[in-house]
Short mmCIF file of C-alpha atoms and ligand atoms in Angstrom, two decimals:
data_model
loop_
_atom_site.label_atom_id
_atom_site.label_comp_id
_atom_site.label_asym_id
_atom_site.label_seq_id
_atom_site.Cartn_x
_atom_site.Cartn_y
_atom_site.Cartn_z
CA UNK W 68 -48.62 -105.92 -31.31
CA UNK W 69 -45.65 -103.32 -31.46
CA UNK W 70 -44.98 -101.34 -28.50
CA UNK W 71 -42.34 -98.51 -27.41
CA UNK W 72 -40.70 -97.15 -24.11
CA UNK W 73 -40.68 -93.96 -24.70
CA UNK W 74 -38.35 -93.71 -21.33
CA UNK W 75 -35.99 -96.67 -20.06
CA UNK W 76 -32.48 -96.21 -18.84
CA UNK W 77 -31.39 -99.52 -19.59
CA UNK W 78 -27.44 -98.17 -18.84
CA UNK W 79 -28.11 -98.50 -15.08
CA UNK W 80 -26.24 -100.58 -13.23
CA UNK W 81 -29.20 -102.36 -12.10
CA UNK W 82 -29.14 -104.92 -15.49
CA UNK W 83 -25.05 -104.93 -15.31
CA UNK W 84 -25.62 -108.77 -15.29
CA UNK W 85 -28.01 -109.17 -17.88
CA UNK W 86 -28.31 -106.63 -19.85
CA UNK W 87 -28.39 -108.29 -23.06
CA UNK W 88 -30.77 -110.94 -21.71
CA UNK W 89 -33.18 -108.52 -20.82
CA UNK W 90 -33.11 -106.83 -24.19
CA UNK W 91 -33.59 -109.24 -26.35
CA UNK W 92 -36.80 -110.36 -24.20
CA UNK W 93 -38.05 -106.76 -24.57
CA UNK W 94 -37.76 -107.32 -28.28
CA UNK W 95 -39.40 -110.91 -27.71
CA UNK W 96 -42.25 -108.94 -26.31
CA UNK W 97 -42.78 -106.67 -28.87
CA UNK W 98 -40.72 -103.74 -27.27
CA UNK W 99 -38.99 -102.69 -30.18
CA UNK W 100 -38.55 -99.23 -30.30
CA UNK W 101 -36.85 -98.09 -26.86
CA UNK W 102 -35.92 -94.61 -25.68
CA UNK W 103 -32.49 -94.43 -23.56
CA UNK W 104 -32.34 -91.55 -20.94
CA UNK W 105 -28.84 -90.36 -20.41
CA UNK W 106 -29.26 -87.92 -17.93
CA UNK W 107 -25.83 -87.35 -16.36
CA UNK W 108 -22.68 -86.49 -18.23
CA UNK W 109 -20.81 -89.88 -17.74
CA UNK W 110 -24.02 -91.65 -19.62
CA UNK W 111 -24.03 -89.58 -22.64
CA UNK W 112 -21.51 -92.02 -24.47
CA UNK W 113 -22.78 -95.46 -23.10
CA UNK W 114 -26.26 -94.45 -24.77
CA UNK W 115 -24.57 -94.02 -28.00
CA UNK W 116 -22.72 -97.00 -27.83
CA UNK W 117 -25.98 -99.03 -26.32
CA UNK W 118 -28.06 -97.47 -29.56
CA UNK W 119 -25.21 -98.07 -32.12
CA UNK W 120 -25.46 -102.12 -30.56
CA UNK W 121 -29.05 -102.00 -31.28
CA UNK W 122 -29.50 -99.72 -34.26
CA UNK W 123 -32.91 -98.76 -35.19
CA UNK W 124 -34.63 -100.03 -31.86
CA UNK W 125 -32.59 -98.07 -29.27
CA UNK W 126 -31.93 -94.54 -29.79
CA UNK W 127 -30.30 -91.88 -27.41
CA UNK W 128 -31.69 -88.95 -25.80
CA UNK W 129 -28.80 -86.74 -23.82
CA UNK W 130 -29.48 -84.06 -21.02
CA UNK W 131 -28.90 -83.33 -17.47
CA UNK W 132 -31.05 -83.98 -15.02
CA UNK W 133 -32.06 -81.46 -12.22
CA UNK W 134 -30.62 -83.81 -9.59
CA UNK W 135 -27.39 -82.85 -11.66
CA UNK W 136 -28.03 -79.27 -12.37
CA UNK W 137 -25.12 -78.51 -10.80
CA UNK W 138 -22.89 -80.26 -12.76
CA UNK W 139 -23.75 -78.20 -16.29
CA UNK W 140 -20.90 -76.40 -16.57
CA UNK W 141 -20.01 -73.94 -19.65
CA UNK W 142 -17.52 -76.78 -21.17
CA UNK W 143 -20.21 -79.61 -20.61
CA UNK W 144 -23.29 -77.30 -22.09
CA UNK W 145 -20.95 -77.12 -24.53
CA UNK W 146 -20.17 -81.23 -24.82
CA UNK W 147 -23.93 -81.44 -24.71
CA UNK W 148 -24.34 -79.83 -27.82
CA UNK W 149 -22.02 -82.01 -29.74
CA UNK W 150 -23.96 -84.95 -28.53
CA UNK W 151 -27.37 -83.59 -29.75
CA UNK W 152 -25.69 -82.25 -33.22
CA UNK W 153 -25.33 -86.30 -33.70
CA UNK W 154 -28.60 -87.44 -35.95
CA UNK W 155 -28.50 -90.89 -33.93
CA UNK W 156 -29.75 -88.30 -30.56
CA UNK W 157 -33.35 -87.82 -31.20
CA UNK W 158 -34.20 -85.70 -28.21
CA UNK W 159 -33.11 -83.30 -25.15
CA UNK W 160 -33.38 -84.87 -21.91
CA UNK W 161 -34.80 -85.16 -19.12
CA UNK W 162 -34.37 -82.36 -18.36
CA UNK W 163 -36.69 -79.88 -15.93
CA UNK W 164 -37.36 -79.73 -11.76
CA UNK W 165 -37.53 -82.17 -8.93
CA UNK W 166 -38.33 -80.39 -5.68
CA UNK W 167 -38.78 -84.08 -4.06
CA UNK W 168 -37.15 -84.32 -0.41
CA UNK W 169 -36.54 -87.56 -0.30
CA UNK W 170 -32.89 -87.30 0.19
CA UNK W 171 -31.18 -85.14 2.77
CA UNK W 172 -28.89 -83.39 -0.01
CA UNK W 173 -30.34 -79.85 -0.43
CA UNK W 174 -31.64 -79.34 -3.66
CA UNK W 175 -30.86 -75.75 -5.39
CA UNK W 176 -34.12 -74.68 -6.88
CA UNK W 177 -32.39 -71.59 -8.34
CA UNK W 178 -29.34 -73.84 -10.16
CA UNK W 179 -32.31 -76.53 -11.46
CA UNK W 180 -34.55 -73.42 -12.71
CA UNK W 181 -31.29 -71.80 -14.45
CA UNK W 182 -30.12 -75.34 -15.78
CA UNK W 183 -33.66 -76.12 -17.08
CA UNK W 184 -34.02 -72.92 -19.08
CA UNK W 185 -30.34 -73.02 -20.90
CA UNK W 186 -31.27 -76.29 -21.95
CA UNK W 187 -34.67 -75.40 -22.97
CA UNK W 188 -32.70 -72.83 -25.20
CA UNK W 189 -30.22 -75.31 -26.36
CA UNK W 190 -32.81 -77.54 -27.63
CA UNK W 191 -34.32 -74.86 -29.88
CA UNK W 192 -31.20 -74.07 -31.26
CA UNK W 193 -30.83 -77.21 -32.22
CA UNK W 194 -34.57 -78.00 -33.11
CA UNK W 195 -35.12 -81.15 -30.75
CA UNK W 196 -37.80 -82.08 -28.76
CA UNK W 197 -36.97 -81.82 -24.78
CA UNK W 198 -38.43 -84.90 -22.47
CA UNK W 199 -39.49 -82.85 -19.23
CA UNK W 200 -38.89 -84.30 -15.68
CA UNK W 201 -41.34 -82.64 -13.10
CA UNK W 202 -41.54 -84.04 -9.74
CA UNK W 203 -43.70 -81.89 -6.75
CA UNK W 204 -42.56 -81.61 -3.29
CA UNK W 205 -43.60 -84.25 -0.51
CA UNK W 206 -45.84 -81.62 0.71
CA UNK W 207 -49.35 -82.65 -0.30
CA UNK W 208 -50.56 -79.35 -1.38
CA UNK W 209 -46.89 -77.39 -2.46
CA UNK W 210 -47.50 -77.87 -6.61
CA UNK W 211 -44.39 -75.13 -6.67
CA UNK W 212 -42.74 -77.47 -8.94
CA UNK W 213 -45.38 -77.35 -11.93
CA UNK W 214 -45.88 -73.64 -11.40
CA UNK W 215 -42.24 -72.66 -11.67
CA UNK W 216 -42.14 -75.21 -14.69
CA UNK W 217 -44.41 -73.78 -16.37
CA UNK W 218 -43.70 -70.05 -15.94
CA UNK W 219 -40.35 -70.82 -17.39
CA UNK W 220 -42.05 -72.94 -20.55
CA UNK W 221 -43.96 -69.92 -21.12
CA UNK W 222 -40.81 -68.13 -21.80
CA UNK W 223 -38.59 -70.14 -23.61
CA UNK W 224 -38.96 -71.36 -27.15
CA UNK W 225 -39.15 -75.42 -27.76
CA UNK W 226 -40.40 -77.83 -30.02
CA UNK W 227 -42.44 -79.98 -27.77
CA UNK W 228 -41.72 -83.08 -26.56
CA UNK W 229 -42.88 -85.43 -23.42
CA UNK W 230 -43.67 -84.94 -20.06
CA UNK W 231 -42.30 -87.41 -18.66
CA UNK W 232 -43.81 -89.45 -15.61
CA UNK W 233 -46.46 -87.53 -15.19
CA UNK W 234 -47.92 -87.25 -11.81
CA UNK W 235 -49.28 -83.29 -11.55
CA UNK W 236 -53.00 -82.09 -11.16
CA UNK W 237 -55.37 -82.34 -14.28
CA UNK W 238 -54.68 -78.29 -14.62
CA UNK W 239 -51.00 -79.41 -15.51
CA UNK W 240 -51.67 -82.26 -17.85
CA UNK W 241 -54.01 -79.43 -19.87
CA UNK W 242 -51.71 -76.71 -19.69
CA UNK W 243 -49.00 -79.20 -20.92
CA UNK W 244 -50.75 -80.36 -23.69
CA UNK W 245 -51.95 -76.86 -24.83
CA UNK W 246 -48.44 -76.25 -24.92
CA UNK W 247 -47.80 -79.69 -27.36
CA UNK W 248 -46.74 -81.77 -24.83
CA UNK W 249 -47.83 -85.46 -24.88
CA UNK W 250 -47.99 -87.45 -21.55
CA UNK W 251 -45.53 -90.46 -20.70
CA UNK W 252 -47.49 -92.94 -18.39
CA UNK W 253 -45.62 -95.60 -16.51
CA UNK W 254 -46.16 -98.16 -13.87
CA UNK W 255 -47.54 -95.74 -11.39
CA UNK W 256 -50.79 -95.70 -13.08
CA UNK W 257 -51.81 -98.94 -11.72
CA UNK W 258 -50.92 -97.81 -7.93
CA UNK W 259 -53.75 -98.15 -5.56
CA UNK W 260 -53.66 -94.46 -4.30
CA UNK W 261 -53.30 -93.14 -8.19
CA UNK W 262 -57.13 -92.75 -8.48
CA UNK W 263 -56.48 -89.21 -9.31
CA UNK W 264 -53.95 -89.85 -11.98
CA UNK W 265 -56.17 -92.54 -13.54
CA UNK W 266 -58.75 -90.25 -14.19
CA UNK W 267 -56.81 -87.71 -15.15
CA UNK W 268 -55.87 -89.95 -18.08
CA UNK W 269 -59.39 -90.93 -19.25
CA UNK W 270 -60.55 -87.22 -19.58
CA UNK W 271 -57.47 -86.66 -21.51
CA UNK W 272 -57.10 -89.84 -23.89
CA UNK W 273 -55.14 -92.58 -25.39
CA UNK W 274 -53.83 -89.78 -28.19
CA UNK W 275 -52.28 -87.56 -25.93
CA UNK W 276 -50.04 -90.42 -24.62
CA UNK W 277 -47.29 -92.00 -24.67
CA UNK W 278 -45.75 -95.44 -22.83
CA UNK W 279 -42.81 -95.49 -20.48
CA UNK W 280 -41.22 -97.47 -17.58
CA UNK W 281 -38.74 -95.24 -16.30
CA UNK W 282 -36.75 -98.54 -15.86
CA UNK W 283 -35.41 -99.95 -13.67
CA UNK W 284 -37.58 -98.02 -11.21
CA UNK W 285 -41.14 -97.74 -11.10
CA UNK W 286 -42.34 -100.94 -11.46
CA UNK W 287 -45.85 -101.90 -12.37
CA UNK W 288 -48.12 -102.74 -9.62
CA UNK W 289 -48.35 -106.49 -9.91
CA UNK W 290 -43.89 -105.89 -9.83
CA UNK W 291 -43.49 -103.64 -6.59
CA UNK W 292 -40.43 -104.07 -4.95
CA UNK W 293 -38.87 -105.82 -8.33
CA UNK W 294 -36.71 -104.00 -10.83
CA UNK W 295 -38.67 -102.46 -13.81
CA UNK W 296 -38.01 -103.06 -17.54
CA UNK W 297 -39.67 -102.24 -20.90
CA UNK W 298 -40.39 -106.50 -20.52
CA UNK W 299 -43.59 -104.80 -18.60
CA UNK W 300 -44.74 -102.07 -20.85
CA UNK W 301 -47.35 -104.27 -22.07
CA UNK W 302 -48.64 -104.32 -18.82
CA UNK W 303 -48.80 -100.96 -18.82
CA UNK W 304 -50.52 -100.74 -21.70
CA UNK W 305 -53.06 -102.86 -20.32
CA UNK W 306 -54.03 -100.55 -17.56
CA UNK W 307 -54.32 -98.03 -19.54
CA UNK W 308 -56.76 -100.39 -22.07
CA UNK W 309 -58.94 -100.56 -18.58
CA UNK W 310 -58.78 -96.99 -17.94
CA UNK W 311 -59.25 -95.26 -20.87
CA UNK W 312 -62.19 -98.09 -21.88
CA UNK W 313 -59.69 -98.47 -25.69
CA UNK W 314 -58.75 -102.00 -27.00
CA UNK W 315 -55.44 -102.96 -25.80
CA UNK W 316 -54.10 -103.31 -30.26
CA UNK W 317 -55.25 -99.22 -29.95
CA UNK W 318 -53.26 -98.46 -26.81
CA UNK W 319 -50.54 -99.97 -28.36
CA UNK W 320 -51.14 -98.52 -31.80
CA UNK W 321 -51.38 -95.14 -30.77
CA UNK W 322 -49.10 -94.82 -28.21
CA UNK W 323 -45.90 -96.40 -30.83
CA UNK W 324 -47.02 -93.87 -33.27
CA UNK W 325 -46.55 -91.17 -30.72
CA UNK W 326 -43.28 -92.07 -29.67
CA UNK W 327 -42.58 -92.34 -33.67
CA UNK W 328 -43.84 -88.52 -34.17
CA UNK W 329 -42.29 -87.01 -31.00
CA UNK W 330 -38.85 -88.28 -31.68
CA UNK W 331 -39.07 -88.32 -35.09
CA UNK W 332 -38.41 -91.55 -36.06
CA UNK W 333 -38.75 -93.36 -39.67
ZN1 ZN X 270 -36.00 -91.17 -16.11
#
């Protein structure tokens, strides 16, 4: 069976020791077609270099993340678009808002929103698809994120893409794929307290998504505590056989082709 991570940062320092190693078992288990996330400025090359090392299995996708909103200055919006005029970058990302508190660094809603929306545009103008990062506030009930999200969708211009870990109510995985988003499930779809999300995923189907890991965090359930790697995306794709009630060769089928479509890959 072929599979794809449709999301893996495999630049992290995290596989600094075995990088190659870890790769090549990916490919060993059928991982072949892997997604890098460079989401900071400073990652933007390594992914190129990483891809060019593993041509035709790794590609890059180049954004800033709205951890780094801040950073997206005119001359690096600018830098960004040379990196996504490159044919080897097949997407814009991630890219979008993370109103999580789980640091103590105040987090600019107002810079991510503004950030978010200039690279919405910039994506357009360069007809890629954008990978969207969306992550809600610790407060149970404060869905803020997903609602400012999608107000600013609604106004911008894009060609689709992925949302990216996604973790919202069903109302956001329907408005998402109204808009022609797909869904990237990872790990946290096995999680004990994910009943929610599982069900989510069944009303919605194996079409609509695709596989990630989010690598090296986010490990599958039978990994907590380890580091992630597209190694488990099989797994993955066996919880998602169990919860969606779909042979594990469809899961696997389905989801590659996805990844194939929404990146655009031969
Ligand atoms: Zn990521």
């Amino acid at each position: 069976m072929e599979f794809a991570d449709s999301h893996a940062h495999l630049n992290d320092s995290a596989f600094e020791g075995d990088r190659k190693e870890i790769i090549e078992q990916c490919f060993k288990a059928g991982v072949g077609t892997i997604a890098e996330i460079a989401c900071e400025v400073q990652e933007w090359q390594p992914a190129l270099d990483l891809s060019a090392a593993y041509e035709g299995k790794i590609f890059p996708v180049c954004g800033i993340h709205p951890d780094y909103a801040s950073t997206l200055t005119d001359e690096k919006f600018k830098e960004l678009e040379t990196y996504l005029l490159k044919p080897q970058v097949k997407a814009l990302g991630e890219i979008g808002l993370d109103y999580n508190e789980y640091d103590a660094q105040p987090k600019d809603r107002k810079i991510q929103q503004q950030a978010f929306a200039k690279q919405l545009d910039l994506a357009a103008k360069v007809n890629l698809p954008v990978v969207l990062h969306c992550r809600k506030s610790r407060q149970a009930d404060d869905f803020s994120a997903y609602e400012d999200m999608f107000a600013i969708l609604k106004n911008a211009t894009f060609t689709g893409g992925i949302m990216h870990c996604f973790s919202g109510r069903e109302k956001d995985a329907f408005r998402a794929l109204d808009m022609g988003f797909k869904l990237g499930i990872n790990g946290i779809i096995g999680y004990k307290r994910n009943d929610d999300l599982r069900a989510i995923i069944k009303k919605a189907g194996i079409k609509y998504l695709l596989l990630e890991t989010d690598c090296p965090y986010l490990p599958p359930q039978s990994k907590r505590g380890q580091r992630n790697s597209p190694v488990n995306i099989p797994e993955i794709a066996q919880t998602i056989a169990e919860v969606c009630a779909e042979p594990l060769f469809k899961v696997a089928e389905i989801t590659t082709q996805n990844t194939c479509n929404v990146y655009n890959l031969k």
